[in-house]
JSON list of C-alpha atoms in Angstrom, two decimals:
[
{"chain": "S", "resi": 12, "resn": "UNK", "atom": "CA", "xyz": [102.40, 95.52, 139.64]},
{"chain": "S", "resi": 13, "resn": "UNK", "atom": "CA", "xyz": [100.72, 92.92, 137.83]},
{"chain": "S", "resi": 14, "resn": "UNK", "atom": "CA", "xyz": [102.15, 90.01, 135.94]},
{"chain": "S", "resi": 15, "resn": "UNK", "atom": "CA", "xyz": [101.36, 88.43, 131.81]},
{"chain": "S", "resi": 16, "resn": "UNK", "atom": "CA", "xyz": [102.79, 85.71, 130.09]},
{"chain": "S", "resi": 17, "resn": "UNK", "atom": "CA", "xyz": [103.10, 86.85, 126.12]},
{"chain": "S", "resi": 18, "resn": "UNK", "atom": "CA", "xyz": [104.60, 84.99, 123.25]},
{"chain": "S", "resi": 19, "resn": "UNK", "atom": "CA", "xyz": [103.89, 87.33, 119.98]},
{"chain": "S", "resi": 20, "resn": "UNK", "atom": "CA", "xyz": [103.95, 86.03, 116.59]},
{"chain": "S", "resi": 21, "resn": "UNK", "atom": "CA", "xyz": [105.24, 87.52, 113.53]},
{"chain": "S", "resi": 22, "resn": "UNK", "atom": "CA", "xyz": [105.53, 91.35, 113.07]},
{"chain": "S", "resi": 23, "resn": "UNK", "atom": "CA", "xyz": [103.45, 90.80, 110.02]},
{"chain": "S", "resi": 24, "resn": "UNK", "atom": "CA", "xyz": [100.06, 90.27, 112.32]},
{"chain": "S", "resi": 25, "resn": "UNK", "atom": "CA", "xyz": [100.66, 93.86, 114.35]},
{"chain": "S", "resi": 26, "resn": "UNK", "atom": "CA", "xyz": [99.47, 97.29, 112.48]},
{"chain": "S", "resi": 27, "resn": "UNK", "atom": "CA", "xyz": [101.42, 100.12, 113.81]},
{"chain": "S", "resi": 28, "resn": "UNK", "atom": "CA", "xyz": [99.38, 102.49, 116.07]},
{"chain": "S", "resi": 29, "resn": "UNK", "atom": "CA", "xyz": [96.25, 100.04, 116.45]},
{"chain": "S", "resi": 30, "resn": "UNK", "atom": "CA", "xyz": [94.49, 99.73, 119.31]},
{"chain": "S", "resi": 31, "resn": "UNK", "atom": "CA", "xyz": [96.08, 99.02, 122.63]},
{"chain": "S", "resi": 32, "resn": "UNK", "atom": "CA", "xyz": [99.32, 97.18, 121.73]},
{"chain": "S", "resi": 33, "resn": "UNK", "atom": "CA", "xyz": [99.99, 99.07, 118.93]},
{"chain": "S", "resi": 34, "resn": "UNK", "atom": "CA", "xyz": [100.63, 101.93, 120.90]},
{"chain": "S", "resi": 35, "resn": "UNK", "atom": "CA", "xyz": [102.67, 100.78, 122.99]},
{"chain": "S", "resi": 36, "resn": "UNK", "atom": "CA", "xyz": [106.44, 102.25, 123.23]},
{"chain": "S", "resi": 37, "resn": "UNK", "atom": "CA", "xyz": [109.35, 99.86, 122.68]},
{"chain": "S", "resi": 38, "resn": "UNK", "atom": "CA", "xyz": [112.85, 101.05, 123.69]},
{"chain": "S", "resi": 39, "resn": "UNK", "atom": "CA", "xyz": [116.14, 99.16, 122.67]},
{"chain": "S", "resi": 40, "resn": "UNK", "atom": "CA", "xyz": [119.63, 99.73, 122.81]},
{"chain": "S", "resi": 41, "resn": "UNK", "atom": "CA", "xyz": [123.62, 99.69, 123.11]},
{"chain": "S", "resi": 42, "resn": "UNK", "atom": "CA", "xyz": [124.05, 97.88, 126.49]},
{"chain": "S", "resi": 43, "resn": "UNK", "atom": "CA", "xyz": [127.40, 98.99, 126.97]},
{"chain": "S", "resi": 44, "resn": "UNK", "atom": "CA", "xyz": [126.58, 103.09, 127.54]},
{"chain": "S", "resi": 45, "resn": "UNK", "atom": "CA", "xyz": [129.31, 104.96, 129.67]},
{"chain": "S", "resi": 46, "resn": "UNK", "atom": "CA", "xyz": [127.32, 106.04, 133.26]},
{"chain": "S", "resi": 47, "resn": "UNK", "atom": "CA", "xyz": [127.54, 110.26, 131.48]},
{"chain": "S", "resi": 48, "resn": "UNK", "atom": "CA", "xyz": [126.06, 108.68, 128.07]},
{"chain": "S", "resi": 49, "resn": "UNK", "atom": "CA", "xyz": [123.68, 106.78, 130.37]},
{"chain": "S", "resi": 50, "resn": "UNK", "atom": "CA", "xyz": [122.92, 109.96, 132.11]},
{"chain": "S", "resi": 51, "resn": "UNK", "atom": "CA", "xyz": [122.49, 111.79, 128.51]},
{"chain": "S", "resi": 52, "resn": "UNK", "atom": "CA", "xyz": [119.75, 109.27, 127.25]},
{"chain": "S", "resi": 53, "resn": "UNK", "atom": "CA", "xyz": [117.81, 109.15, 129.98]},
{"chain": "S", "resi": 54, "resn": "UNK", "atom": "CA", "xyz": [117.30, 113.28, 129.86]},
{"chain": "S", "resi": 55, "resn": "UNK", "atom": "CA", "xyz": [116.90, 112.79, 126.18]},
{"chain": "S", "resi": 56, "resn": "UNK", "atom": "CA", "xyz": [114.34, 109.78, 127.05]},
{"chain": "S", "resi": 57, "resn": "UNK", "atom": "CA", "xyz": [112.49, 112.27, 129.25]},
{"chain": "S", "resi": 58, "resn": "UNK", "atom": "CA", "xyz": [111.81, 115.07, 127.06]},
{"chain": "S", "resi": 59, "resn": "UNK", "atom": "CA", "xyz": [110.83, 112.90, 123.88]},
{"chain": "S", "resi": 60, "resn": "UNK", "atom": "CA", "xyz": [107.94, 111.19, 126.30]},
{"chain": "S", "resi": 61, "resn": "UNK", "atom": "CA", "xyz": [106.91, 114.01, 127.68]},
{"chain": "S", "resi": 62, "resn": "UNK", "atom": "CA", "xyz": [106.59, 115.05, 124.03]},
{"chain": "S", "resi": 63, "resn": "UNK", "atom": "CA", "xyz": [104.83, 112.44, 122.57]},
{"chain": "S", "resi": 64, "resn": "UNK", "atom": "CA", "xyz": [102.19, 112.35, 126.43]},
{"chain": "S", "resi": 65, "resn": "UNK", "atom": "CA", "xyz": [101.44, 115.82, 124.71]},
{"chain": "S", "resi": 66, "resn": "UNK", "atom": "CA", "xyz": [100.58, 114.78, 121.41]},
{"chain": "S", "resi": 67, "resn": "UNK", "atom": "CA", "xyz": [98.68, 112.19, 122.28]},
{"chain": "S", "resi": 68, "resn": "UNK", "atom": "CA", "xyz": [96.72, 114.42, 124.47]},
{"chain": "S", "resi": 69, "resn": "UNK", "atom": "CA", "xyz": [96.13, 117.07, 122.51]},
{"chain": "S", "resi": 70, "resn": "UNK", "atom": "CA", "xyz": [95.84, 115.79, 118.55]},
{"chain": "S", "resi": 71, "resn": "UNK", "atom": "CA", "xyz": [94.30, 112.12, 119.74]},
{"chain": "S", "resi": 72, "resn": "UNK", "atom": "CA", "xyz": [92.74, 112.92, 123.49]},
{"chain": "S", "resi": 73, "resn": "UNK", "atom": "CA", "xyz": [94.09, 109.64, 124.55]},
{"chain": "S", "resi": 74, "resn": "UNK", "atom": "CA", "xyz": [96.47, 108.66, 127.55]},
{"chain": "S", "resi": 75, "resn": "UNK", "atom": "CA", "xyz": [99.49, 107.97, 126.25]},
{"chain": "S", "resi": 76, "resn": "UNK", "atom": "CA", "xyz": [100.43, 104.27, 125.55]},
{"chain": "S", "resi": 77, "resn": "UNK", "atom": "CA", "xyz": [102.59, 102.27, 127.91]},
{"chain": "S", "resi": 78, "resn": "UNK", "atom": "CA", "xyz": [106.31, 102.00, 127.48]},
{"chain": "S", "resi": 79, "resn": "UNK", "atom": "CA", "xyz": [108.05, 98.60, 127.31]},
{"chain": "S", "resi": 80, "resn": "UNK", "atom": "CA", "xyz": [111.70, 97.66, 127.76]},
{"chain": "S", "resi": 81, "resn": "UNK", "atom": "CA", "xyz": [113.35, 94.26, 127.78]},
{"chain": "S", "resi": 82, "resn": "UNK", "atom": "CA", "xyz": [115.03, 93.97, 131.47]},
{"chain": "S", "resi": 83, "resn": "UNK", "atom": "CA", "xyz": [118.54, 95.31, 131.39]},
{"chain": "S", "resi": 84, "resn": "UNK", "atom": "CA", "xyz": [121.45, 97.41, 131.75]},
{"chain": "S", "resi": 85, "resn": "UNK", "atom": "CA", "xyz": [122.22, 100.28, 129.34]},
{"chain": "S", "resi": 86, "resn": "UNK", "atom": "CA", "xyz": [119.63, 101.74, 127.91]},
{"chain": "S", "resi": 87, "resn": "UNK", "atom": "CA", "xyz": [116.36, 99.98, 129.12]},
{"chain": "S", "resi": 88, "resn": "UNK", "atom": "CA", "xyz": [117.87, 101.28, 132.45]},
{"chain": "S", "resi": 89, "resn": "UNK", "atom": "CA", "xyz": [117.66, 104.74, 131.12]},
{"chain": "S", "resi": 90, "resn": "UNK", "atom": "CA", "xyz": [114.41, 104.64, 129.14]},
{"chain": "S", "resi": 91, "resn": "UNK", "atom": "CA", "xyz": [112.70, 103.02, 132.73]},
{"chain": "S", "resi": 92, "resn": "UNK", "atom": "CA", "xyz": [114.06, 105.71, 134.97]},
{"chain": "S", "resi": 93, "resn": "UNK", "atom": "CA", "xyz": [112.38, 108.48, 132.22]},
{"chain": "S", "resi": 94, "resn": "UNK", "atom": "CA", "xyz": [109.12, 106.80, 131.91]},
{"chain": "S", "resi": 95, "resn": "UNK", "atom": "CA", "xyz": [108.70, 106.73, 135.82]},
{"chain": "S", "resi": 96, "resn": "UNK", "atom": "CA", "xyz": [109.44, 110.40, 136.27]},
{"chain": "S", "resi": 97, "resn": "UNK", "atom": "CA", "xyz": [107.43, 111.22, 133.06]},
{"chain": "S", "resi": 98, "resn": "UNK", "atom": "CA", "xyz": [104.13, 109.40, 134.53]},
{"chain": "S", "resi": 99, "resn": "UNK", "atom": "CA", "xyz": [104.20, 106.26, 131.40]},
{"chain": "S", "resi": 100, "resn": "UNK", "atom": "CA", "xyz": [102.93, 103.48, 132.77]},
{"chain": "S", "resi": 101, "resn": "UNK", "atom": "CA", "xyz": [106.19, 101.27, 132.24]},
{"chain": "S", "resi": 102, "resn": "UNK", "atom": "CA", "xyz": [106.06, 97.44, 130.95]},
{"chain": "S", "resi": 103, "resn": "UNK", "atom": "CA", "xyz": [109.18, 95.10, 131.76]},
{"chain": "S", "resi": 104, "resn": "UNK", "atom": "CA", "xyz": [109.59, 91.94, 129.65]},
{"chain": "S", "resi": 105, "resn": "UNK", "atom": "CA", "xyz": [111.49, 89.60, 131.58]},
{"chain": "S", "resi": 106, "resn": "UNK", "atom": "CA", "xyz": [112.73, 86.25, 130.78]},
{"chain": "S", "resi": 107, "resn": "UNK", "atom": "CA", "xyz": [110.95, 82.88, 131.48]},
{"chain": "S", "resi": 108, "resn": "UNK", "atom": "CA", "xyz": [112.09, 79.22, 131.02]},
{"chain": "S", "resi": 109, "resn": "UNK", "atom": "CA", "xyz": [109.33, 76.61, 130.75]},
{"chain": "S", "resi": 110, "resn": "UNK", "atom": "CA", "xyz": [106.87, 79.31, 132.40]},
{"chain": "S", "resi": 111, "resn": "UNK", "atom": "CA", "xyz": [109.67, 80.18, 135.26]},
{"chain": "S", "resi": 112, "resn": "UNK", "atom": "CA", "xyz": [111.16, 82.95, 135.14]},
{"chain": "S", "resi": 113, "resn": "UNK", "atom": "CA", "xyz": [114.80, 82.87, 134.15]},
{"chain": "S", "resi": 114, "resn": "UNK", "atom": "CA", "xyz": [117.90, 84.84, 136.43]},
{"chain": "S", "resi": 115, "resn": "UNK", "atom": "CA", "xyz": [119.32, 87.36, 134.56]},
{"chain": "S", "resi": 116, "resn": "UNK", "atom": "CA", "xyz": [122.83, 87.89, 133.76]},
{"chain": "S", "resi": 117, "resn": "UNK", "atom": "CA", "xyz": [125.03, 89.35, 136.25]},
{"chain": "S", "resi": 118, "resn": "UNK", "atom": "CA", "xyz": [125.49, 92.63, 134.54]},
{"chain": "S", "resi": 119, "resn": "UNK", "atom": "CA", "xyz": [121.70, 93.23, 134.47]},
{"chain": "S", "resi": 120, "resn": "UNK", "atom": "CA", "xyz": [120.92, 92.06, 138.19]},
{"chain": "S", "resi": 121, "resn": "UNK", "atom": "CA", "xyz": [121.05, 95.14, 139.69]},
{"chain": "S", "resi": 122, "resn": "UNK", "atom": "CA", "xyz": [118.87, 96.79, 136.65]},
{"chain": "S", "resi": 123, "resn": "UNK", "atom": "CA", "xyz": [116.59, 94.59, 136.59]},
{"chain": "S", "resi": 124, "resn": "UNK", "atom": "CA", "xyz": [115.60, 95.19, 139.86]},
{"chain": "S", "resi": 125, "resn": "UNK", "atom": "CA", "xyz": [115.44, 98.78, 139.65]},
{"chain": "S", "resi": 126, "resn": "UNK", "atom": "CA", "xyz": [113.46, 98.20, 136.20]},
{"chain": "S", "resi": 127, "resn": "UNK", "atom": "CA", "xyz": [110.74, 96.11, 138.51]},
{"chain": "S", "resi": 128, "resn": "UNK", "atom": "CA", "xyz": [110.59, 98.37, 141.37]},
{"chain": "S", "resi": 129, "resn": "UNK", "atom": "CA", "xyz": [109.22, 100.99, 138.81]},
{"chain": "S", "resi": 130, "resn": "UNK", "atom": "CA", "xyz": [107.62, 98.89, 136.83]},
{"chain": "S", "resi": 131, "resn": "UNK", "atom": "CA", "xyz": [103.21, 99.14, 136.46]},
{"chain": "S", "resi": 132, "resn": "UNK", "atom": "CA", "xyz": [103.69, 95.60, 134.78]},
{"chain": "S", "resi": 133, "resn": "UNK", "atom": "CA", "xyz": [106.15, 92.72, 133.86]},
{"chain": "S", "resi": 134, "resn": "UNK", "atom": "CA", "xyz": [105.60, 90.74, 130.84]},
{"chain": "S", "resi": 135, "resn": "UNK", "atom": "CA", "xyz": [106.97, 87.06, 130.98]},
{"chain": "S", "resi": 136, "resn": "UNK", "atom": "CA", "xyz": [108.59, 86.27, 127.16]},
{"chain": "S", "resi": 137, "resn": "UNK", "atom": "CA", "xyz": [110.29, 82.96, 126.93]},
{"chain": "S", "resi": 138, "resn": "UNK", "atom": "CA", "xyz": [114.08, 83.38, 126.01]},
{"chain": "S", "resi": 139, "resn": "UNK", "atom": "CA", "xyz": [117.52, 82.70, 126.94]},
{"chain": "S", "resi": 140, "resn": "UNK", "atom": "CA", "xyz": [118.67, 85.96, 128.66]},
{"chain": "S", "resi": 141, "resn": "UNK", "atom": "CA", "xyz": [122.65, 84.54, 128.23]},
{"chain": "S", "resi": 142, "resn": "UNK", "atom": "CA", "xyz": [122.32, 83.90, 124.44]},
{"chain": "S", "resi": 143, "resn": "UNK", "atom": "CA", "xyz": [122.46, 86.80, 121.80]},
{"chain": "S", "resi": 144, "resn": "UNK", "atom": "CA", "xyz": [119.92, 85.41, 119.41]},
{"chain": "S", "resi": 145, "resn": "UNK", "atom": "CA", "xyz": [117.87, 84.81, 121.36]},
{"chain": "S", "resi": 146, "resn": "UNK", "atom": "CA", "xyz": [117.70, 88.43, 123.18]},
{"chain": "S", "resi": 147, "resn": "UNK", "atom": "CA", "xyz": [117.53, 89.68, 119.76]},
{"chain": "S", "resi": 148, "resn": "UNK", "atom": "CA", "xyz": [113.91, 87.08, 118.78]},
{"chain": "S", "resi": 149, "resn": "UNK", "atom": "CA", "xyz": [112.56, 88.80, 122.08]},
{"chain": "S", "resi": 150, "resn": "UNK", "atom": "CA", "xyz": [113.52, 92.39, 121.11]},
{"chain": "S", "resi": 151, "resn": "UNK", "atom": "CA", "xyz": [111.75, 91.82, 117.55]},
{"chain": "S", "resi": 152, "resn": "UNK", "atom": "CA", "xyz": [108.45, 90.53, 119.58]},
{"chain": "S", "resi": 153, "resn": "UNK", "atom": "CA", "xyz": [108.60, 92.84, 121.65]},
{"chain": "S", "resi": 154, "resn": "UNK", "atom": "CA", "xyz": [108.65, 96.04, 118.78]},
{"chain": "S", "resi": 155, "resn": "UNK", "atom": "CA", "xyz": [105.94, 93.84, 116.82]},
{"chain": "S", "resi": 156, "resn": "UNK", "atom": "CA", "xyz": [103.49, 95.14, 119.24]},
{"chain": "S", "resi": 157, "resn": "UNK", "atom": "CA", "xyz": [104.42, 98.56, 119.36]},
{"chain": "S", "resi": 158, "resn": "UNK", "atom": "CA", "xyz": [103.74, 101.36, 117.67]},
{"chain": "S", "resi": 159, "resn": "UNK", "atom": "CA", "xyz": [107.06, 103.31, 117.87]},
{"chain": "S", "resi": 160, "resn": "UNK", "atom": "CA", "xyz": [110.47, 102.36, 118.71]},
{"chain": "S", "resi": 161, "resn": "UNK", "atom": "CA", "xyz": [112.91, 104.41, 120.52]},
{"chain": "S", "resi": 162, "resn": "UNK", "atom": "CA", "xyz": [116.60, 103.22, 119.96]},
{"chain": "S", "resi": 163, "resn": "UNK", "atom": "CA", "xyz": [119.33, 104.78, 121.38]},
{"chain": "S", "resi": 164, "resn": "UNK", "atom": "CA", "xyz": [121.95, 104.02, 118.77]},
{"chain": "S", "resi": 165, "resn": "UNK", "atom": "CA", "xyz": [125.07, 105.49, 117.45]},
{"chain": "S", "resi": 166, "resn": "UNK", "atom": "CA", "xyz": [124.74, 104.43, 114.32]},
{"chain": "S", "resi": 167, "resn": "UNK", "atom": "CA", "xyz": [127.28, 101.89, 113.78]},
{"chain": "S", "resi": 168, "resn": "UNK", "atom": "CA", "xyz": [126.84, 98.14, 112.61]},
{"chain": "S", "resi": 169, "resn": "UNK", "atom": "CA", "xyz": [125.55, 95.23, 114.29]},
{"chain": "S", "resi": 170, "resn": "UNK", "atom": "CA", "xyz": [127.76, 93.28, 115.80]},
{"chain": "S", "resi": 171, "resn": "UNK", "atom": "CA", "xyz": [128.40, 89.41, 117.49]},
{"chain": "S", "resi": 172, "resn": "UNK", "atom": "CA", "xyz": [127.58, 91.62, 120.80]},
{"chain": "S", "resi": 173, "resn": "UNK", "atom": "CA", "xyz": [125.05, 94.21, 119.86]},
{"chain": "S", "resi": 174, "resn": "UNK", "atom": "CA", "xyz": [122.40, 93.65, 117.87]},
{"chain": "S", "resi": 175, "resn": "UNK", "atom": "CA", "xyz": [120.59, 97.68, 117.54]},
{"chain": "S", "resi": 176, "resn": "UNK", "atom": "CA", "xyz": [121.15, 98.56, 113.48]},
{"chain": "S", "resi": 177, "resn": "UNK", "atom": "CA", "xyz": [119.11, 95.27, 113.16]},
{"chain": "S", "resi": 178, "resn": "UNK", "atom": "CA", "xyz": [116.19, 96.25, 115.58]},
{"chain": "S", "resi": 179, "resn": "UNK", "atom": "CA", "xyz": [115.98, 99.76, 113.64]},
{"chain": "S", "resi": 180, "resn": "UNK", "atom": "CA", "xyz": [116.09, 97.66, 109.91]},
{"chain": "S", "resi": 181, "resn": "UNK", "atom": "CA", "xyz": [113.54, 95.20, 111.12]},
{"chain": "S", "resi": 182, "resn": "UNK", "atom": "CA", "xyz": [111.17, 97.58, 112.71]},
{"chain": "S", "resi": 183, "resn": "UNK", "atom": "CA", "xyz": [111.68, 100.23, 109.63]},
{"chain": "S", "resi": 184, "resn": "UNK", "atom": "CA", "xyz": [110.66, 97.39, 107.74]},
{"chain": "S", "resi": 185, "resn": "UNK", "atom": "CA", "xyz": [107.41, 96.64, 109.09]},
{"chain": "S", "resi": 186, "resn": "UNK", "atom": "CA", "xyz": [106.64, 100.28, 109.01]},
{"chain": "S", "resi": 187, "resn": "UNK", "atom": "CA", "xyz": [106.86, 101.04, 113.20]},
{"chain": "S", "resi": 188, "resn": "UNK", "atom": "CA", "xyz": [107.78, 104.34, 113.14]},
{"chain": "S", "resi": 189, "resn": "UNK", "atom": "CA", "xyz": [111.81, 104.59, 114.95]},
{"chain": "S", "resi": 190, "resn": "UNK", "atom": "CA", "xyz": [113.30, 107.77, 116.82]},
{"chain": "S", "resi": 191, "resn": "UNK", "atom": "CA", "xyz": [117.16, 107.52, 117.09]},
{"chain": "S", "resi": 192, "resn": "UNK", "atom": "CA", "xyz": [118.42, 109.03, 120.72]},
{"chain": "S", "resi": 193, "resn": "UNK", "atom": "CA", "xyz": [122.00, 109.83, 120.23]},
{"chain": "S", "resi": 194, "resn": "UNK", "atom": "CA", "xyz": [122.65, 112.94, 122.27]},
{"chain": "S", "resi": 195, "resn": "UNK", "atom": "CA", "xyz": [125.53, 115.05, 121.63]},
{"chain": "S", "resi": 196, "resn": "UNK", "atom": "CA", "xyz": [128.39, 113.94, 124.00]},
{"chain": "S", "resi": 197, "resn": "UNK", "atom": "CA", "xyz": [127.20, 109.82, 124.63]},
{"chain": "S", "resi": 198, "resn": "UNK", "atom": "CA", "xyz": [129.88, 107.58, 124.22]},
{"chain": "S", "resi": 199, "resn": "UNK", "atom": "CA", "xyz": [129.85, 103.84, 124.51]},
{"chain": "S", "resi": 200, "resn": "UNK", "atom": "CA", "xyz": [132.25, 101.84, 126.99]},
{"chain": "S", "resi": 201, "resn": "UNK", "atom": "CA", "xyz": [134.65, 98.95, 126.96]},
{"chain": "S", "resi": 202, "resn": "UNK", "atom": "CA", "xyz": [131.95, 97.04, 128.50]},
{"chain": "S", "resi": 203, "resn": "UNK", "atom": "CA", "xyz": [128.05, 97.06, 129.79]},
{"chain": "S", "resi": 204, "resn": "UNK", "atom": "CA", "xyz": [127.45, 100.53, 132.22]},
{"chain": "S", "resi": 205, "resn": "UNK", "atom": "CA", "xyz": [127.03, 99.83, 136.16]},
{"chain": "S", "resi": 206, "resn": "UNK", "atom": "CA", "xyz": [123.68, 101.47, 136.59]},
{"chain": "S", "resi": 207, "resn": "UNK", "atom": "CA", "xyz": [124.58, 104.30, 138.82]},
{"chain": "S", "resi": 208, "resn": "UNK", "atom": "CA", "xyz": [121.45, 105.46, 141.03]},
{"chain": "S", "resi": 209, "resn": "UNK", "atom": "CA", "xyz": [119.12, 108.07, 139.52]},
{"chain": "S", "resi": 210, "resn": "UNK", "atom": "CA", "xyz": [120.13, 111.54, 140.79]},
{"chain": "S", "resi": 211, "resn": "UNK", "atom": "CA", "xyz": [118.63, 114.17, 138.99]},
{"chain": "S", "resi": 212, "resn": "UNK", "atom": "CA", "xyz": [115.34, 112.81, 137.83]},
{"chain": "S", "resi": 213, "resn": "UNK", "atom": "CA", "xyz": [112.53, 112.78, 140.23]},
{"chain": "S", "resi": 214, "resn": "UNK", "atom": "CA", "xyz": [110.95, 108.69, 140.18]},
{"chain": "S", "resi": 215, "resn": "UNK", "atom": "CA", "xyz": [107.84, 108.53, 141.72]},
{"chain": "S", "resi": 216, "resn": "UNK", "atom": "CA", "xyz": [107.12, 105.91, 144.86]},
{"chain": "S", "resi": 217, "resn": "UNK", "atom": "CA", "xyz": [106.59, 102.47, 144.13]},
{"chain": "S", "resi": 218, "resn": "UNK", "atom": "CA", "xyz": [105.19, 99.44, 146.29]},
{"chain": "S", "resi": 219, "resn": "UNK", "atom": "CA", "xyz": [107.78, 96.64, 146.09]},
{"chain": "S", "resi": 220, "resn": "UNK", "atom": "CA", "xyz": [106.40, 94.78, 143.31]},
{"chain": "S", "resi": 221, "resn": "UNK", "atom": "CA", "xyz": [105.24, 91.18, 144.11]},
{"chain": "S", "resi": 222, "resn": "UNK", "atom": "CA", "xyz": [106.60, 87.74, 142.87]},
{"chain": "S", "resi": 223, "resn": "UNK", "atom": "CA", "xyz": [110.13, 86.55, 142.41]},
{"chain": "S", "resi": 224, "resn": "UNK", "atom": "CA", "xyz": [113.13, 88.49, 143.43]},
{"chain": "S", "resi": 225, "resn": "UNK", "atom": "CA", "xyz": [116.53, 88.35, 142.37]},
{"chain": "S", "resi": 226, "resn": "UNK", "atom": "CA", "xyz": [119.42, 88.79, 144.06]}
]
């Protein structure tokens, strides 16, 4: 797994779909999934990239682009686990403070490791992991570069907790194509989901990745 230190600028610099970064696939979402709902998106997570590896292959002859989540429980959890088993090539923004990186929250310790045990790459993004604005400034960096968000949302609001109906406005916005994943039967908890292991998906093998561990 190899290691980069990125701090993108506005979405206004990024056109959607070119070159490298701009195909890139960003993945965001309610943190607070029930372990069935998290089971649900990941399927549904599985069968749109397998989809899109398709398309890419046939209409462009391209591999398809990497997929990139911001380290987490909830959905990045889910969208990781389907990339691995789909073959993407996964990217895991982590956070860094002054150039170090930063120990995530509690809830996300246990994802987070997961997340870099099948991640190809980890992208270092300076911002406060414990402070809800400044998740959300790393979540709209992180979709400037891409070139199609996947957001598993339900549809409601914003929120002082959740922050998804504003990643879907302000990617809409900057015309990045979005996909909503809301399958039939999710259902959000009281709380963030405790990653359960991955049972039914197959994840392929993956050196333990280099670099700073968390525990």
């Amino acid at each position: 797994m190899s290691t980069t230190a990125r701090d993108n600028g506005a979405a206004g610099d990024q056109v959607p779909g070119g070159g490298a970064a701009g195909r890139e696939i960003a993945a965001v979402g309610h943190a607070d999934l029930t372990p069935h709902a998290l089971a649900l998106v990941e399927s549904a997570f599985l069968e749109r990239l397998e989809r899109l590896e398709r398309l890419e292959r046939r209409e462009r002859h391209v591999e398809p682009g990497p997929v990139m989540v911001r380290c987490g429980a909830g959905a990045p959890l889910a969208f990781g686990r389907a990339a691995s088993a789909s073959g993407h090539r996964l990217v895991v923004v982590i956070p860094t403070h002054n150039g170090v990186p930063a120990m995530p929250p509690r809830r996300d310790r246990m994802a987070t490791g997961e997340l870099l045990n099948l991640a190809d790459q980890a992208r270092l993004l300076s911002y406060d992991p414990n402070h809800r604005d400044s998740c959300v400034g790393a979540d709209e960096r992180m979709i400037a570069t891409s070139g199609l968000l996947l957001a598993v949302w339900d549809g409601s609001p914003s929120n002082g907790r959740d922050a998804t109906a504003h990643l879907v406005t302000y990617a809409r916005a900057r015309g990045i194509p979005v996909e909503v994943v809301w399958p039939t039967g999710a259902e959000r908890g009281a709380g963030e989901a405790i990653p359960a292991p991955p049972a039914a998906l197959p994840v392929r093998e993956a050196a333990e990745p280099p670099g700073t561990h968390y525990s």
